[in-house]
Short mmCIF file of C-alpha atoms in Angstrom, two decimals:
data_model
loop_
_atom_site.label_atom_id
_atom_site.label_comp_id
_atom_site.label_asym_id
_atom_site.label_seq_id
_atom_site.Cartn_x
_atom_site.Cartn_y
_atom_site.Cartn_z
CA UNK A 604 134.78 56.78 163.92
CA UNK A 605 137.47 55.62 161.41
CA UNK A 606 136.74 56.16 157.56
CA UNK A 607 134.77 53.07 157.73
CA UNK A 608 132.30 53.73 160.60
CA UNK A 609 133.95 51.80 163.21
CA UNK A 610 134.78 53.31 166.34
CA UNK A 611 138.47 54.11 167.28
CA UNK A 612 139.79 53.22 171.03
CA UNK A 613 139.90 56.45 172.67
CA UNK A 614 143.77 57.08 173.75
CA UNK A 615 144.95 59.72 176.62
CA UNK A 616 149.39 59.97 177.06
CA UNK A 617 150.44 61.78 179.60
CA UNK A 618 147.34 63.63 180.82
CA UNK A 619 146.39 65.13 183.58
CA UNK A 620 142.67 65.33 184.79
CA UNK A 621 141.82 67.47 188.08
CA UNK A 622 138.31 68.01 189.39
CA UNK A 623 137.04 66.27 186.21
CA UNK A 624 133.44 65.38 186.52
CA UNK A 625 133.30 62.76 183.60
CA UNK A 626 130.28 60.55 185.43
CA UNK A 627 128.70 58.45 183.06
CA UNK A 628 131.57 58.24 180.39
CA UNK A 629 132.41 55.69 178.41
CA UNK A 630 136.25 55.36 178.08
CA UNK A 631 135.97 50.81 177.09
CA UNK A 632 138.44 49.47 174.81
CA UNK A 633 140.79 53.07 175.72
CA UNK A 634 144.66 52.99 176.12
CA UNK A 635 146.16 54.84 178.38
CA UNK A 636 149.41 55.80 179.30
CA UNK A 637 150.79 58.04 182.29
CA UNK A 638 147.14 59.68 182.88
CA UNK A 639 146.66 60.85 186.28
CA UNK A 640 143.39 61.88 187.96
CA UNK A 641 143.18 63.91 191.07
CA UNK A 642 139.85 64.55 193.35
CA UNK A 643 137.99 63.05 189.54
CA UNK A 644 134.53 62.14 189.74
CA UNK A 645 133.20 59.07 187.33
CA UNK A 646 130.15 57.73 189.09
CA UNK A 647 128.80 54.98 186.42
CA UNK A 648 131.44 55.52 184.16
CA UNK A 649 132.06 52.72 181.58
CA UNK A 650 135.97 51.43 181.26
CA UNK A 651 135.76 47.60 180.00
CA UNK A 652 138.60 46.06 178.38
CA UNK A 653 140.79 49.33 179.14
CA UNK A 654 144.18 48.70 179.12
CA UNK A 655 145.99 51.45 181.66
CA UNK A 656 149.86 51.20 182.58
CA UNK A 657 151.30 54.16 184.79
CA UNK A 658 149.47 56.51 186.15
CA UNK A 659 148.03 57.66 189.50
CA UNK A 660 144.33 58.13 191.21
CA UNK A 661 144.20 60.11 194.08
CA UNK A 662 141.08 61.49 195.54
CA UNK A 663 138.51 60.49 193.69
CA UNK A 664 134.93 58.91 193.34
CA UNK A 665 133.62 55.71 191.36
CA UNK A 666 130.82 55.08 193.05
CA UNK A 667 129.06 52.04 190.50
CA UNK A 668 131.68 52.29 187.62
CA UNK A 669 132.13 49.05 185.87
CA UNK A 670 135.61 48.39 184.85
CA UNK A 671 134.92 44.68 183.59
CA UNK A 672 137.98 43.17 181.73
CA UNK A 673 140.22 45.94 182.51
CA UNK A 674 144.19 45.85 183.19
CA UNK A 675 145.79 48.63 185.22
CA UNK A 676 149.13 47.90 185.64
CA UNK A 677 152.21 50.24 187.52
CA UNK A 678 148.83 52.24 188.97
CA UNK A 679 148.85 54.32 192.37
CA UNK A 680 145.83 54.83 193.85
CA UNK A 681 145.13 56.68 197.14
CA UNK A 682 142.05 57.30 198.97
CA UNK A 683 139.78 56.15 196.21
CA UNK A 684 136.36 55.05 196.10
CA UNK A 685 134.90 52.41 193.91
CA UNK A 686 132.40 51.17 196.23
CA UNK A 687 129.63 49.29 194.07
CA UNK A 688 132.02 49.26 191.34
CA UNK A 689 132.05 46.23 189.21
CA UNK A 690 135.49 45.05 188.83
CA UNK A 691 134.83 41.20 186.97
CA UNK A 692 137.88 40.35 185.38
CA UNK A 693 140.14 43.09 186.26
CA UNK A 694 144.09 42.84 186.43
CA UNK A 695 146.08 44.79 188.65
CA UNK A 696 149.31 44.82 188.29
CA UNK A 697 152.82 46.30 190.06
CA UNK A 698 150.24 49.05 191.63
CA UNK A 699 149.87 50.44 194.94
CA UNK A 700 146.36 51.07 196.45
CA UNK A 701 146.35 52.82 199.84
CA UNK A 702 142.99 53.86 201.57
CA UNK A 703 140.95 52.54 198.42
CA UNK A 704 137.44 51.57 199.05
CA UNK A 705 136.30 48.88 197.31
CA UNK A 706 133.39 47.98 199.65
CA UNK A 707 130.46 46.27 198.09
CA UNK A 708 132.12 45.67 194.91
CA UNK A 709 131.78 42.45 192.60
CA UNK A 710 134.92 41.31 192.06
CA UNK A 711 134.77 37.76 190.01
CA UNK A 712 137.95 36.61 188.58
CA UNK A 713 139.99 39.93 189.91
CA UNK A 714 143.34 39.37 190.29
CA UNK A 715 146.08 41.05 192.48
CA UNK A 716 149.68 40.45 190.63
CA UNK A 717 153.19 41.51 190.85
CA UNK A 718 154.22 42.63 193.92
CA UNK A 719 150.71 44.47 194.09
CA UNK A 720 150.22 45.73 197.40
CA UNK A 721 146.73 46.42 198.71
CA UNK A 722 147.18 48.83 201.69
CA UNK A 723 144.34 50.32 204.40
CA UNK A 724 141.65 49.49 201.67
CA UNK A 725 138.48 48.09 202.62
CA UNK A 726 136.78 45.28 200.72
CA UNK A 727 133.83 44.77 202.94
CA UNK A 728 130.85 42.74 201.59
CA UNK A 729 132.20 42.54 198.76
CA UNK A 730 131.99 39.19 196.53
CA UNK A 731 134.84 37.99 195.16
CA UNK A 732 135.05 34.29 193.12
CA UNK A 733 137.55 32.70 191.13
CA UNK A 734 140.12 35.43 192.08
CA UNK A 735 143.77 35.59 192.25
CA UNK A 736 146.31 37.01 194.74
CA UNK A 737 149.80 36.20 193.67
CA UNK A 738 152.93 37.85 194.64
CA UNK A 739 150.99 40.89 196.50
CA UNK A 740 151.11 41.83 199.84
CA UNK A 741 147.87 42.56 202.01
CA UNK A 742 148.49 44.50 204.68
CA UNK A 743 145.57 46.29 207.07
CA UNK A 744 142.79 45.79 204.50
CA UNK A 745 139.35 44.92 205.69
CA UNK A 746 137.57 41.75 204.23
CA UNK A 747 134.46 42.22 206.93
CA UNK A 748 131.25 40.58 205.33
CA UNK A 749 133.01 39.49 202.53
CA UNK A 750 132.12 36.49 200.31
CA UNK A 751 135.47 34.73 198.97
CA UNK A 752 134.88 31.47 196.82
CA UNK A 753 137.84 29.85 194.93
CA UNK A 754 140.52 32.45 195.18
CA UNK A 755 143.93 31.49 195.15
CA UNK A 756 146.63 33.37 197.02
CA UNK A 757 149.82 32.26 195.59
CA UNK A 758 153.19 34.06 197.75
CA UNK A 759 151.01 36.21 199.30
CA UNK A 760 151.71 38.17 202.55
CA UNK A 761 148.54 38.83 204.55
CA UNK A 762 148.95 41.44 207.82
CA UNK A 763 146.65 43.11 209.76
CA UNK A 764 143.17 44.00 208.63
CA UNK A 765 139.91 43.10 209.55
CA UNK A 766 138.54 39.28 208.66
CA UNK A 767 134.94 39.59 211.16
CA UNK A 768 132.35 37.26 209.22
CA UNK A 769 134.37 36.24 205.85
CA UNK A 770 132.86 33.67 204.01
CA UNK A 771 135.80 31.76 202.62
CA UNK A 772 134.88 28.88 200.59
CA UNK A 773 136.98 26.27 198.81
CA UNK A 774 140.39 28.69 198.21
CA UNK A 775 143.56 27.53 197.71
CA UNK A 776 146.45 29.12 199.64
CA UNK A 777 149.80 28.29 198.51
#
């Protein structure tokens, strides 16, 4: 708390977190800069309206983290898994996500920007409206069972993957 009670943004440069087992933390409203987790654990974690440039993921376990309102921008993520995570609202930006399991995730207003490029993740039955995938590529990414409604895919490369049973509904491909 500052000196007049209010709470202070928690802020992590250039840090390094390796077998952490922060499950149930709340990091909203954080900034952070270069922080890189490896094999992490934050199963219902809390990081709304986080704003996280640079950094990397690799390894590591979400499972029902809500990341609401979040921006993670210049991110690489690799073998991650946020299944059940709620993601309403989230930006990602100029990141990389390989092998990133997003299955069963709610995903309202997400959007996928700046060259993002979602690769070998899986985003089965998850739901997903009002979303945004502009300037990202696409490639081998299941979408099996997954509910799309409104999403707009602006200059967006799409190859490969898994489609079985989408529900697409009233998107706009440009």
């Amino acid at each position: 708390l500052n000196e007049v009670g209010e709470p202070v943004p928690t802020r992590l440069n250039a840090t390094v977190l390796t077998h952490a087992n922060l499950s149930e933390s709340d990091f909203s409203d954080a900034i952070m800069r270069s922080v890189a987790l490896s094999e992490a654990v934050m199963d219902q974690a809390r990081l709304v309206r986080v704003d996280w440039r640079e950094g990397s993921i690799n390894q590591g376990s979400f499972l029902g983290t809500e990341f609401a309102a979040t921006t993670m921008e210049g991110l690489t993520l690799d073998g991650v898994t946020w299944s059940e995570a709620n993601f309403d609202g989230v930006t990602f930006a100029s990141s990389r996500l390989t092998r990133v399991d997003f299955s069963g995730a709610a995903m309202d207003d997400v959007h996928f920007t700046s060259t993002t490029v979602l690769d070998d993740c899986d985003v089965s039955d998850t739901r997903m409206t009002g979303g945004l995938f502009a300037e990202t590529q696409v490639l081998n990414t299941r979408f099996t069972r997954a509910s799309l409604q409104d999403v707009s895919w602006g200059n967006t490369r799409v190859d490969g993957g898994d489609m079985d049973e989408l529900s697409y509904e009233v998107s706009a491909l440009e």
